[in-house]
Coordinates of C-alpha atoms in Angstrom, one line a residue:
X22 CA 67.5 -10.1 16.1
X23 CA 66.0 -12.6 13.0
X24 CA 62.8 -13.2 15.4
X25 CA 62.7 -9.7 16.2
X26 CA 62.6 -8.3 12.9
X27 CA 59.8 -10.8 11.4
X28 CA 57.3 -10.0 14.8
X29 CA 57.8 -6.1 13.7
X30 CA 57.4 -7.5 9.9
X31 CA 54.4 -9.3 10.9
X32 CA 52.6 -6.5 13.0
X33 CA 53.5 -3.7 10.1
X34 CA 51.6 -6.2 7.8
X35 CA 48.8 -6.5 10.2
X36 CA 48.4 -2.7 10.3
X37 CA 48.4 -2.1 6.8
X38 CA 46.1 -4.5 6.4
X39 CA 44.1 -2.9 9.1
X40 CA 43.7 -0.3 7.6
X41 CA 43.1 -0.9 4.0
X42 CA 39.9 -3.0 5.6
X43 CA 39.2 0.4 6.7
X44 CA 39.7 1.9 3.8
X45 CA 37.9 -0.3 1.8
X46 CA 34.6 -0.1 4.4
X47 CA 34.6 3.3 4.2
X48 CA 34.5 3.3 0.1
X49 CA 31.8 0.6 0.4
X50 CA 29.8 2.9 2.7
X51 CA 30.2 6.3 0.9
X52 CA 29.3 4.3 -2.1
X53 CA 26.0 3.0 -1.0
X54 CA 25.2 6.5 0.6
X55 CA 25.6 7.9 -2.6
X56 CA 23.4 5.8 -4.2
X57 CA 20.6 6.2 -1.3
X58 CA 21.3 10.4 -1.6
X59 CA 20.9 10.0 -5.5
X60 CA 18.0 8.0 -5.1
X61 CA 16.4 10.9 -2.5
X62 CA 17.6 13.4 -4.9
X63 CA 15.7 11.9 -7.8
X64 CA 12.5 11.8 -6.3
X65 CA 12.8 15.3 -4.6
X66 CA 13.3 16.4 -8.4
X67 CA 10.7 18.6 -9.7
X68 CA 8.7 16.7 -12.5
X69 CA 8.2 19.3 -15.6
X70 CA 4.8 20.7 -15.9
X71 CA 4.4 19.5 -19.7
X72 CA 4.7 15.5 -18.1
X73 CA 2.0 16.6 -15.1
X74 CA -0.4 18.1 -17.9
X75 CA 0.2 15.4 -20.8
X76 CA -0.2 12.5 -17.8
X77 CA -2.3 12.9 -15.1
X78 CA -6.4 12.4 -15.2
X79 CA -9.3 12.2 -12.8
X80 CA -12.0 10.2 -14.0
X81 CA -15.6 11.8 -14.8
X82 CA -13.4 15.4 -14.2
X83 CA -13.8 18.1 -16.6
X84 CA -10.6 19.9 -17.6
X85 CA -11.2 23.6 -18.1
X86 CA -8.8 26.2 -19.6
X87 CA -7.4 28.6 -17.3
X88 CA -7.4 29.6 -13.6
X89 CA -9.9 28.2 -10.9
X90 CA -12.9 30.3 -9.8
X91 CA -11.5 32.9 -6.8
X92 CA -12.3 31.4 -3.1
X93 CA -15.2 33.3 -1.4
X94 CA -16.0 31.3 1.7
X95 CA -14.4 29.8 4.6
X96 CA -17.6 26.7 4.5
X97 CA -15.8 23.6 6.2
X98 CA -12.7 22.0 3.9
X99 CA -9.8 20.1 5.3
X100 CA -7.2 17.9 3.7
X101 CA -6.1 15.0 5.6
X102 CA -1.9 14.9 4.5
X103 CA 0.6 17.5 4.4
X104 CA 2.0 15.6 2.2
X105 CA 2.0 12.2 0.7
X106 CA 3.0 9.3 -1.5
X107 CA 2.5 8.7 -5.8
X108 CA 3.2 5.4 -7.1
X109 CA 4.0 5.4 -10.7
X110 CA 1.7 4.5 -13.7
X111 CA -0.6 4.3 -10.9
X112 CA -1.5 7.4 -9.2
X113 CA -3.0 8.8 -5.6
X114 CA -5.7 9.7 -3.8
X115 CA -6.7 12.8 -2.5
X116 CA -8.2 12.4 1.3
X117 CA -10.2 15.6 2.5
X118 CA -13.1 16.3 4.7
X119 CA -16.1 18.5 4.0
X120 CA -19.8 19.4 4.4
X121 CA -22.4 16.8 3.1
X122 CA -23.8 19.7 1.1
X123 CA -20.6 19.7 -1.1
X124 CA -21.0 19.6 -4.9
X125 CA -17.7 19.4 -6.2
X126 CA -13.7 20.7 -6.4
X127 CA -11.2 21.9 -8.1
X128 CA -7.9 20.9 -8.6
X129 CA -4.7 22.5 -9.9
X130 CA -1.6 20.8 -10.6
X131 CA 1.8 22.9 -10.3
X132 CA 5.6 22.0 -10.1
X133 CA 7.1 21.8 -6.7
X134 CA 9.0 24.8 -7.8
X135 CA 5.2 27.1 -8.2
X136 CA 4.5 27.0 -12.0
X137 CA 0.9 26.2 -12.2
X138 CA -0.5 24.3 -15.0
X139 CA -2.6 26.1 -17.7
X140 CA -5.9 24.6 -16.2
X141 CA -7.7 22.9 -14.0
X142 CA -10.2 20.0 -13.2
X143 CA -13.8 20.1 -12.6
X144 CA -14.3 17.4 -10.4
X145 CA -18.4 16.4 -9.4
X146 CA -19.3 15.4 -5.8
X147 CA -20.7 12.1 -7.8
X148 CA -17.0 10.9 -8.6
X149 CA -15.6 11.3 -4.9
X150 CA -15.6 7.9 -3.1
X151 CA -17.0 7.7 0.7
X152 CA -16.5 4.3 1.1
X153 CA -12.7 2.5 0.0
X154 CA -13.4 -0.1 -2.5
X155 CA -12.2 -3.8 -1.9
X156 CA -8.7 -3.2 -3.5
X157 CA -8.5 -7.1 -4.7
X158 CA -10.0 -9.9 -4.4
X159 CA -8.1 -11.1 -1.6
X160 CA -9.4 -11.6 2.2
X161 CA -6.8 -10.8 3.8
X162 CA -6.6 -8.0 6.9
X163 CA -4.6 -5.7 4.8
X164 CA -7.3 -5.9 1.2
X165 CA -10.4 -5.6 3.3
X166 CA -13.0 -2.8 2.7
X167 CA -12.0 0.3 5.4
X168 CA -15.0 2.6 5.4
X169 CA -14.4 6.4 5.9
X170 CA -15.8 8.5 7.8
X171 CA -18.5 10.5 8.3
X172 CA -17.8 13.6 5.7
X173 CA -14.5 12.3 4.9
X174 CA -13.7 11.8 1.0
X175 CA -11.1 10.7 -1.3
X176 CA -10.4 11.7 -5.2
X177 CA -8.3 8.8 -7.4
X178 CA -6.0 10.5 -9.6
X179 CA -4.6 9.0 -12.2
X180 CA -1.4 8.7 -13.9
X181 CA 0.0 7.6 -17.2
X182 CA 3.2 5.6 -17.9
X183 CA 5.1 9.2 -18.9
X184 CA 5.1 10.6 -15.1
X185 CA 8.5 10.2 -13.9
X186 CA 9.9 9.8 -10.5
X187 CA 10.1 13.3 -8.8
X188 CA 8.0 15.5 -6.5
X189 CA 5.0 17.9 -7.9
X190 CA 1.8 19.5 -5.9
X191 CA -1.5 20.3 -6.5
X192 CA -3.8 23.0 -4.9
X193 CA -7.6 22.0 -4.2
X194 CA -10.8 23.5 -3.2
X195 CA -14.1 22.5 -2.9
X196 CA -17.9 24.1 -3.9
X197 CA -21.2 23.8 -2.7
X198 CA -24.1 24.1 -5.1
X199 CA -24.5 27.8 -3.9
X200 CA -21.5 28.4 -5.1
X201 CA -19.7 29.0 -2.1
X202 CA -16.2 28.3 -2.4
X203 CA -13.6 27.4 -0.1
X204 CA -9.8 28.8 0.7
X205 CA -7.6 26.1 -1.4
X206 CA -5.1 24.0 0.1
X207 CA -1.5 22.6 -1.4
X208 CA 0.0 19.5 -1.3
X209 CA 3.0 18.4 -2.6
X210 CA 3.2 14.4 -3.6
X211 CA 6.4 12.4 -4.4
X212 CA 6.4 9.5 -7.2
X213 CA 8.7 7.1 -5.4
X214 CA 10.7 4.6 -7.0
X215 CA 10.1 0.9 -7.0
X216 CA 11.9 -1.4 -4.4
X217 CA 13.8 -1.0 -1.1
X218 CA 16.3 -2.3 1.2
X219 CA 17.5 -5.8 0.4
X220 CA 16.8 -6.6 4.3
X221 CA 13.0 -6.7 2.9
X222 CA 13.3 -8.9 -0.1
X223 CA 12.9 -12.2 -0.4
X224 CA 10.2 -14.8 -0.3
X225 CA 8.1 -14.6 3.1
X226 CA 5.6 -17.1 4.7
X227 CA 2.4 -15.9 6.6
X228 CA 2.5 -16.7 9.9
X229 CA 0.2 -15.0 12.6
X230 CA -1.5 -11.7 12.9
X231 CA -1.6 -10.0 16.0
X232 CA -4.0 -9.4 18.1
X233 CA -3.9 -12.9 17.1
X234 CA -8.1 -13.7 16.8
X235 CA -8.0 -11.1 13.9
X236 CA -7.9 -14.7 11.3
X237 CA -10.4 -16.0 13.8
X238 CA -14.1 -16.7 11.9
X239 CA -17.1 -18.3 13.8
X240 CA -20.3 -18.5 12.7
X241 CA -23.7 -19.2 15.0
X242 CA -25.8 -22.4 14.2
X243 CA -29.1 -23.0 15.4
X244 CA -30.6 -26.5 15.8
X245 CA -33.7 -28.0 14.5
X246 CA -34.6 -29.4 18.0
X247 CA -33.7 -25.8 19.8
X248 CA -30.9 -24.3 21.1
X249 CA -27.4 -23.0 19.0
X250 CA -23.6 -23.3 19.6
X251 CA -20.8 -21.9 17.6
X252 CA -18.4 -23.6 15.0
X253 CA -15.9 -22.7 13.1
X254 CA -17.3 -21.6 9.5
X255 CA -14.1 -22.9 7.4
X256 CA -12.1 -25.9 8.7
X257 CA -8.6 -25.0 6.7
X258 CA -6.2 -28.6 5.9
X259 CA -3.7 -26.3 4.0
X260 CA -3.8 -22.1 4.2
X261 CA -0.4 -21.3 2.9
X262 CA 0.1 -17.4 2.2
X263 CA 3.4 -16.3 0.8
X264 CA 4.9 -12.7 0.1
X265 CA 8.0 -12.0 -2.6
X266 CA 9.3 -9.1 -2.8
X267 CA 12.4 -8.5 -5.3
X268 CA 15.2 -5.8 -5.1
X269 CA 13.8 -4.3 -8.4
X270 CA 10.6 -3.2 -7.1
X271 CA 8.9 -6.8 -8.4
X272 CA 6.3 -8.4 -5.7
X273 CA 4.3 -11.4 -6.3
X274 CA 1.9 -13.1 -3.8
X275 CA 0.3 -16.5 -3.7
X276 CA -2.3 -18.2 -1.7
X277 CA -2.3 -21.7 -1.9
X278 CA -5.5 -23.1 0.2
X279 CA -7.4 -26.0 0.6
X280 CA -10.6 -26.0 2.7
X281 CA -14.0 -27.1 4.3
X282 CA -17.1 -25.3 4.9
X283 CA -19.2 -25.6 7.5
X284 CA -22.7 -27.4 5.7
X285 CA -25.4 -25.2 7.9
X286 CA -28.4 -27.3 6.9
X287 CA -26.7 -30.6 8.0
X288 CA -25.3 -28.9 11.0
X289 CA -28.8 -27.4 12.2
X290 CA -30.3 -30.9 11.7
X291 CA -27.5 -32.8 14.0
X292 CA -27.0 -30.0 16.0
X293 CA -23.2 -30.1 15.4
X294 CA -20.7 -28.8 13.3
X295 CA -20.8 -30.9 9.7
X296 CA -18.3 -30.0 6.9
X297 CA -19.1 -30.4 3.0
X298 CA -16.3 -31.5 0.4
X299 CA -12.9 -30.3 0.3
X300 CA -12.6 -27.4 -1.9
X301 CA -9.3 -25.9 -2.7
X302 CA -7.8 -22.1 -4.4
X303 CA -4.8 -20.9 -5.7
X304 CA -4.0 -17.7 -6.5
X305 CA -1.4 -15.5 -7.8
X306 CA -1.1 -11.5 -7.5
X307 CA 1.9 -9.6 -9.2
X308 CA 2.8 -6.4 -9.1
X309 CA 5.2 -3.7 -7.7
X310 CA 6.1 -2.5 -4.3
X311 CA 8.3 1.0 -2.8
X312 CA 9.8 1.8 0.5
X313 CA 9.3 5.4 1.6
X314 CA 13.0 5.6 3.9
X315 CA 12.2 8.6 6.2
X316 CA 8.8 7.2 7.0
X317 CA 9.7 3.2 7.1
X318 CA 6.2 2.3 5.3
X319 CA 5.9 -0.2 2.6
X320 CA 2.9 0.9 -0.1
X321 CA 2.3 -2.1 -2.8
X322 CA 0.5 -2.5 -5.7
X323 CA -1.1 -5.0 -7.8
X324 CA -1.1 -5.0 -11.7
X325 CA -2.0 -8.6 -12.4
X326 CA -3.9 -11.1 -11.1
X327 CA -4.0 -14.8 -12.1
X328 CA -6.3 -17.9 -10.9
X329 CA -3.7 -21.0 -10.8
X330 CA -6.7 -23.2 -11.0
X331 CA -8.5 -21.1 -14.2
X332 CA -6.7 -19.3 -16.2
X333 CA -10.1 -17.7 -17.8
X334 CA -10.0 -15.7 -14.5
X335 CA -7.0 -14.0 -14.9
X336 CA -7.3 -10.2 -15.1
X337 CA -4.8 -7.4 -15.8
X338 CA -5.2 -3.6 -13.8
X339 CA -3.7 -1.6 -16.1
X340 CA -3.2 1.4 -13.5
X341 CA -2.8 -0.7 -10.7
X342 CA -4.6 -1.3 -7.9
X343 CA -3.4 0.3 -4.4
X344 CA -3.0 -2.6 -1.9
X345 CA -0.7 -1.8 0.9
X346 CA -0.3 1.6 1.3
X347 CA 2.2 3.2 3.7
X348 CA 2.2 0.4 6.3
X349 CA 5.1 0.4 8.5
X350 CA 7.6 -2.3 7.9
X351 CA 9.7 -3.8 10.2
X352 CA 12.2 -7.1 10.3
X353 CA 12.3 -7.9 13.9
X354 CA 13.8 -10.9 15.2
X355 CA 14.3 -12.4 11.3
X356 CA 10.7 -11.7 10.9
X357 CA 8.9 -9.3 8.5
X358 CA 6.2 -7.4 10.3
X359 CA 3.3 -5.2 8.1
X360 CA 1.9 -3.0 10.4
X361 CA -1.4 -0.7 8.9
X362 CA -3.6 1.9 11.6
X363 CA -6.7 3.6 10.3
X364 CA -10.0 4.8 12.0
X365 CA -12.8 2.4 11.8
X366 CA -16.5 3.8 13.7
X367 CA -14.4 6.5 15.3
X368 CA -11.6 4.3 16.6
X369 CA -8.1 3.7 15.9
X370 CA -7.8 -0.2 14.6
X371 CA -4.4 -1.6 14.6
X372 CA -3.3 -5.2 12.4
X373 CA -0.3 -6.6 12.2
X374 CA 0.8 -9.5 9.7
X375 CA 3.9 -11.3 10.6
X376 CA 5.9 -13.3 8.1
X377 CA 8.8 -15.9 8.1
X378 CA 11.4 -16.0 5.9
X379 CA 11.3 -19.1 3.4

């Protein structure tokens, strides 16, 4: 009866314990949902028209008092998102396509919920960029110049420290110099948060991009006494290339490399690959990084950059600089994978970066 009574004992403990696991898991879970709604809920807020007016600027735009001349044409305008992605005391850019014969636009801010600003911008052809800048200094796949393409545009919008997190839109037309003007489109853009899922933070080492020649550079040598072969233009002793990201929207990135370039004089005369001195960098980027949830893209950005080697070097962005932006992001395997698509000479161009964890 005494062994009895302690096995049912034992099991009744078992089960309450059980289930107060269960309990507990589920509290743990609701929790963090709530936070993740609360989060979504804060950035599908609409931001109040007197923060859009005070705090957003287009440079060499003139801001004009009322409502935007009436649309009066149907001459070729598209705009390339339905919707997209702000980054905060940063801004976005506005993709569109149009005729080469385009002489400007105008923009309109207005909450998500329809109230339209008070005026517009004036915005000259001369400000629109056809090409993408180089984003940093680095030389990486993901910082490299990515042309656009024929008739395609962007407009950088800027914002000040006072936009909030939340969701606002903006409608946009464009003119020729006949005055032509085109049916406006709207787009809605939502200042995201900094940070993401812990599963993506930490510090992460550069491994391999894939395809995996993308890091390959050759260069072509021709010899004094006639014929050529190919070398490799940099012989690398040390490329070390590591990625932090921190659970409160923090990043940081340093390149730690140390090097040999191929001499071409020297090479030409022994017809074969001759290396000068060692040379060496080290370089530091910081800034801030979000994780757009229903898309699973990454978009960083750099505020500061500093030289570990010379400090008179160092520069600060005060309104950032767009590096990564809306590259899917993966851990697969325990390895972080970037992955960015765009259109390069009318084809689709794929990289990947892949990352171990340190």
């Amino acid at each position: 009866f005494m062994k009895t009574s302690t096995q049912k004992l034992g099991v009744m403990l078992m089960v309450f314990a059980l289930i107060y696991s269960l309990q507990s898991c589920s509290t743990s879970d609701d929790s963090t949902e709530e936070e993740s709604i609360e989060e979504t809920q804060e950035e599908q807020a609409s931001i109040p028209l007197a923060d859009l007016e005070s705090g957003i600027s287009i440079p060499d735009a003139a801001y004009i008092a009322g409502a935007p001349p009436s649309p009066n044409s149907s001459i070729l305008f598209k705009i390339n998102t339905d919707g997209q992605s702000g980054y905060l005391n940063t801004g976005y850019t506005v993709p569109f396509t149009a005729n080469d014969d385009i002489a400007g636009a105008y923009l309109r801010i207005l909450e998500k919920d329809g109230e339209t600003a008070g005026g517009y911008f004036d915005i000259p052809a001369s400000s629109f960029e056809e090409k993408r800048p180089l984003r940093t200094k680095k030389e990486n796949e993901f910082a490299q110049h990515k042309l656009l393409e024929e008739n395609d545009y962007e407009i950088n919008v800027k914002f000040s420290n006072t936009i909030p997190v939340g969701t606002f839109c903006y409608e946009i037309c464009i003119y020729d110099s006949d005055n032509n003007i085109s049916q406006p489109s709207t787009v809605c853009v939502t200042v995201e948060e900094w940070g993401g899922p812990e599963s993506l933070t930490g510090s992460w080492l550069f491994d391999r991009y894939d395809p995996a020649n993308l890091d390959e550079d050759r260069t072509t040598i021709n010899c004094n006494t006639g014929g050529s072969f190919e070398a490799d233009y940099q012989l690398n002793e040390k490329e070390d290339w590591v990625l932090t990201l921190e659970s409160n929207g923090n990043y940081n990135e340093v390149y730690d490399d140390v090097y040999r370039t191929i001499d071409y004089d020297a090479s030409a005369a022994d017809c074969e690959a001759v290396y000068g001195d060692t040379e060496s960098y080290k370089e530091q980027y910081l800034g801030k990084w979000t994780y757009n949830a229903s898309q699973k893209t990454i978009s960083i950005v750099d505020f500061e950059y500093k030289n570990l080697l010379d400090s008179s070097e160092n520069e600060t962005y005060e309104n950032g600089i767009l590096y990564v932006e809306n590259a899917l992001v993966e851990v697969i395997s325990g390895e972080l994978v970037l992955t960015e698509t765009y259109i390069e000479d009318g084809r689709e161009v794929t990289v990947k970066g892949i990352f171990k964890k340190q």
